[in-house]
């Protein structure tokens, strides 16, 4: 099972940041970041939110509530998702059914390239 500290360290390394760089941005000491990564200390929710924002992930990912560490930031895609979500359930299901079919087709084409 992945801990907060391991996920934090993995995200930090993926972004190419050092503990010192994160500490400087958060106005703290690098040893505090090291304690978070070793799971010696848990950050406050405010600090966890700042870390998630800095690392372009979510608090839910850092605390292990989700396996997806990618944060959707495409505003056009977010608007489309909101528009779909606001539709009546029958329309929403029809769109999602068609979208699933299109995604399957696209993935199949990619697999055979």
PDB file of C-alpha atoms in Angstrom:
ATOM      1  CA  UNK A   1       0.000   0.000   0.000  1.00  0.00           C
ATOM      2  CA  UNK A   2       1.288   3.411  -0.952  1.00  0.00           C
ATOM      3  CA  UNK A   3       1.625   5.880   1.893  1.00  0.00           C
ATOM      4  CA  UNK A   4       1.236   9.654   1.843  1.00  0.00           C
ATOM      5  CA  UNK A   5       4.999  10.007   2.090  1.00  0.00           C
ATOM      6  CA  UNK A   6       5.743   7.665  -0.800  1.00  0.00           C
ATOM      7  CA  UNK A   7       3.167   9.335  -3.023  1.00  0.00           C
ATOM      8  CA  UNK A   8       4.504  12.763  -2.096  1.00  0.00           C
ATOM      9  CA  UNK A   9       8.075  11.702  -2.888  1.00  0.00           C
ATOM     10  CA  UNK A  10       7.043  10.104  -6.196  1.00  0.00           C
ATOM     11  CA  UNK A  11       5.125  13.226  -7.277  1.00  0.00           C
ATOM     12  CA  UNK A  12       7.993  15.496  -6.229  1.00  0.00           C
ATOM     13  CA  UNK A  13      10.525  13.456  -8.202  1.00  0.00           C
ATOM     14  CA  UNK A  14       8.192  13.253 -11.199  1.00  0.00           C
ATOM     15  CA  UNK A  15       8.074  17.067 -11.222  1.00  0.00           C
ATOM     16  CA  UNK A  16      11.871  17.211 -10.901  1.00  0.00           C
ATOM     17  CA  UNK A  17      11.769  19.162  -7.644  1.00  0.00           C
ATOM     18  CA  UNK A  18      14.054  18.776  -4.655  1.00  0.00           C
ATOM     19  CA  UNK A  19      12.948  18.802  -1.036  1.00  0.00           C
ATOM     20  CA  UNK A  20      14.730  22.149  -0.713  1.00  0.00           C
ATOM     21  CA  UNK A  21      12.784  23.647  -3.616  1.00  0.00           C
ATOM     22  CA  UNK A  22       9.455  22.543  -2.181  1.00  0.00           C
ATOM     23  CA  UNK A  23      10.436  23.747   1.279  1.00  0.00           C
ATOM     24  CA  UNK A  24      11.385  27.155  -0.095  1.00  0.00           C
ATOM     25  CA  UNK A  25       8.051  27.506  -1.930  1.00  0.00           C
ATOM     26  CA  UNK A  26       6.147  26.520   1.225  1.00  0.00           C
ATOM     27  CA  UNK A  27       8.339  28.699   3.468  1.00  0.00           C
ATOM     28  CA  UNK A  28       9.489  25.777   5.585  1.00  0.00           C
ATOM     29  CA  UNK A  29      12.622  23.698   6.125  1.00  0.00           C
ATOM     30  CA  UNK A  30      13.627  20.817   3.840  1.00  0.00           C
ATOM     31  CA  UNK A  31      13.765  18.539   6.882  1.00  0.00           C
ATOM     32  CA  UNK A  32       9.997  18.976   7.286  1.00  0.00           C
ATOM     33  CA  UNK A  33       9.459  17.782   3.703  1.00  0.00           C
ATOM     34  CA  UNK A  34      11.731  14.823   4.471  1.00  0.00           C
ATOM     35  CA  UNK A  35       9.616  13.982   7.530  1.00  0.00           C
ATOM     36  CA  UNK A  36       6.471  14.057   5.380  1.00  0.00           C
ATOM     37  CA  UNK A  37       8.103  11.743   2.836  1.00  0.00           C
ATOM     38  CA  UNK A  38       9.247   9.308   5.542  1.00  0.00           C
ATOM     39  CA  UNK A  39       5.759   9.412   7.101  1.00  0.00           C
ATOM     40  CA  UNK A  40       7.275  10.613  10.372  1.00  0.00           C
ATOM     41  CA  UNK A  41       4.875  13.577  10.411  1.00  0.00           C
ATOM     42  CA  UNK A  42       1.562  14.210   8.658  1.00  0.00           C
ATOM     43  CA  UNK A  43       0.977  17.694   7.220  1.00  0.00           C
ATOM     44  CA  UNK A  44      -2.072  19.764   8.059  1.00  0.00           C
ATOM     45  CA  UNK A  45      -4.857  19.724   5.483  1.00  0.00           C
ATOM     46  CA  UNK A  46      -3.810  23.230   4.384  1.00  0.00           C
ATOM     47  CA  UNK A  47      -0.242  22.090   3.757  1.00  0.00           C
ATOM     48  CA  UNK A  48      -1.444  18.917   2.004  1.00  0.00           C
ATOM     49  CA  UNK A  49      -3.573  21.097  -0.301  1.00  0.00           C
ATOM     50  CA  UNK A  50      -0.594  23.362  -1.051  1.00  0.00           C
ATOM     51  CA  UNK A  51       1.574  20.319  -1.788  1.00  0.00           C
ATOM     52  CA  UNK A  52      -1.080  18.844  -4.090  1.00  0.00           C
ATOM     53  CA  UNK A  53      -1.457  22.147  -5.962  1.00  0.00           C
ATOM     54  CA  UNK A  54       2.300  22.528  -6.286  1.00  0.00           C
ATOM     55  CA  UNK A  55       2.673  18.982  -7.621  1.00  0.00           C
ATOM     56  CA  UNK A  56      -0.367  19.196  -9.944  1.00  0.00           C
ATOM     57  CA  UNK A  57      -2.199  16.391  -8.193  1.00  0.00           C
ATOM     58  CA  UNK A  58      -4.993  16.069  -5.664  1.00  0.00           C
ATOM     59  CA  UNK A  59      -5.086  15.608  -1.915  1.00  0.00           C
ATOM     60  CA  UNK A  60      -7.201  12.507  -2.599  1.00  0.00           C
ATOM     61  CA  UNK A  61      -4.284  10.993  -4.521  1.00  0.00           C
ATOM     62  CA  UNK A  62      -1.714  11.926  -1.877  1.00  0.00           C
ATOM     63  CA  UNK A  63      -3.749  10.352   0.939  1.00  0.00           C
ATOM     64  CA  UNK A  64      -4.475   7.212  -1.087  1.00  0.00           C
ATOM     65  CA  UNK A  65      -8.188   7.710  -1.771  1.00  0.00           C
ATOM     66  CA  UNK A  66      -7.599   7.426  -5.527  1.00  0.00           C
ATOM     67  CA  UNK A  67      -4.971   5.845  -7.747  1.00  0.00           C
ATOM     68  CA  UNK A  68      -5.138   8.628 -10.335  1.00  0.00           C
ATOM     69  CA  UNK A  69      -2.594  11.365  -9.713  1.00  0.00           C
ATOM     70  CA  UNK A  70      -3.437  13.339 -12.832  1.00  0.00           C
ATOM     71  CA  UNK A  71      -5.460  16.481 -12.381  1.00  0.00           C
ATOM     72  CA  UNK A  72      -7.678  17.442 -15.295  1.00  0.00           C
ATOM     73  CA  UNK A  73      -6.796  21.041 -16.138  1.00  0.00           C
ATOM     74  CA  UNK A  74      -8.087  21.287 -19.707  1.00  0.00           C
ATOM     75  CA  UNK A  75     -10.782  23.949 -19.271  1.00  0.00           C
ATOM     76  CA  UNK A  76     -12.552  23.039 -22.521  1.00  0.00           C
ATOM     77  CA  UNK A  77     -12.793  19.408 -21.431  1.00  0.00           C
ATOM     78  CA  UNK A  78     -13.979  20.405 -17.958  1.00  0.00           C
ATOM     79  CA  UNK A  79     -16.696  22.609 -19.491  1.00  0.00           C
ATOM     80  CA  UNK A  80     -17.850  19.764 -21.720  1.00  0.00           C
ATOM     81  CA  UNK A  81     -17.975  17.383 -18.767  1.00  0.00           C
ATOM     82  CA  UNK A  82     -20.007  19.896 -16.766  1.00  0.00           C
ATOM     83  CA  UNK A  83     -22.386  20.412 -19.699  1.00  0.00           C
ATOM     84  CA  UNK A  84     -22.875  16.653 -20.030  1.00  0.00           C
ATOM     85  CA  UNK A  85     -23.377  16.290 -16.292  1.00  0.00           C
ATOM     86  CA  UNK A  86     -26.105  18.972 -16.342  1.00  0.00           C
ATOM     87  CA  UNK A  87     -28.177  17.114 -18.959  1.00  0.00           C
ATOM     88  CA  UNK A  88     -31.149  14.885 -18.144  1.00  0.00           C
ATOM     89  CA  UNK A  89     -30.061  11.356 -17.214  1.00  0.00           C
ATOM     90  CA  UNK A  90     -31.315   9.765 -20.452  1.00  0.00           C
ATOM     91  CA  UNK A  91     -29.360  12.246 -22.613  1.00  0.00           C
ATOM     92  CA  UNK A  92     -26.290  11.842 -20.435  1.00  0.00           C
ATOM     93  CA  UNK A  93     -26.396   8.045 -20.795  1.00  0.00           C
ATOM     94  CA  UNK A  94     -26.784   8.312 -24.591  1.00  0.00           C
ATOM     95  CA  UNK A  95     -23.759  10.612 -24.856  1.00  0.00           C
ATOM     96  CA  UNK A  96     -21.647   8.388 -22.613  1.00  0.00           C
ATOM     97  CA  UNK A  97     -22.675   5.279 -24.575  1.00  0.00           C
ATOM     98  CA  UNK A  98     -21.566   6.913 -27.838  1.00  0.00           C
ATOM     99  CA  UNK A  99     -18.403   8.281 -26.249  1.00  0.00           C
ATOM    100  CA  UNK A 100     -17.484   4.810 -24.983  1.00  0.00           C
ATOM    101  CA  UNK A 101     -17.916   3.409 -28.504  1.00  0.00           C
ATOM    102  CA  UNK A 102     -15.736   6.151 -30.007  1.00  0.00           C
ATOM    103  CA  UNK A 103     -13.044   5.590 -27.372  1.00  0.00           C
ATOM    104  CA  UNK A 104     -13.041   1.828 -28.041  1.00  0.00           C
ATOM    105  CA  UNK A 105     -12.662   2.466 -31.778  1.00  0.00           C
ATOM    106  CA  UNK A 106      -9.830   4.953 -31.254  1.00  0.00           C
ATOM    107  CA  UNK A 107      -7.969   2.607 -28.898  1.00  0.00           C
ATOM    108  CA  UNK A 108      -8.368  -0.264 -31.352  1.00  0.00           C
ATOM    109  CA  UNK A 109      -6.963   1.835 -34.205  1.00  0.00           C
ATOM    110  CA  UNK A 110      -3.998   2.839 -32.028  1.00  0.00           C
ATOM    111  CA  UNK A 111      -3.344  -0.775 -31.078  1.00  0.00           C
ATOM    112  CA  UNK A 112      -3.074  -1.798 -34.744  1.00  0.00           C
ATOM    113  CA  UNK A 113      -0.769   1.024 -35.842  1.00  0.00           C
TER     114      UNK A 113
END
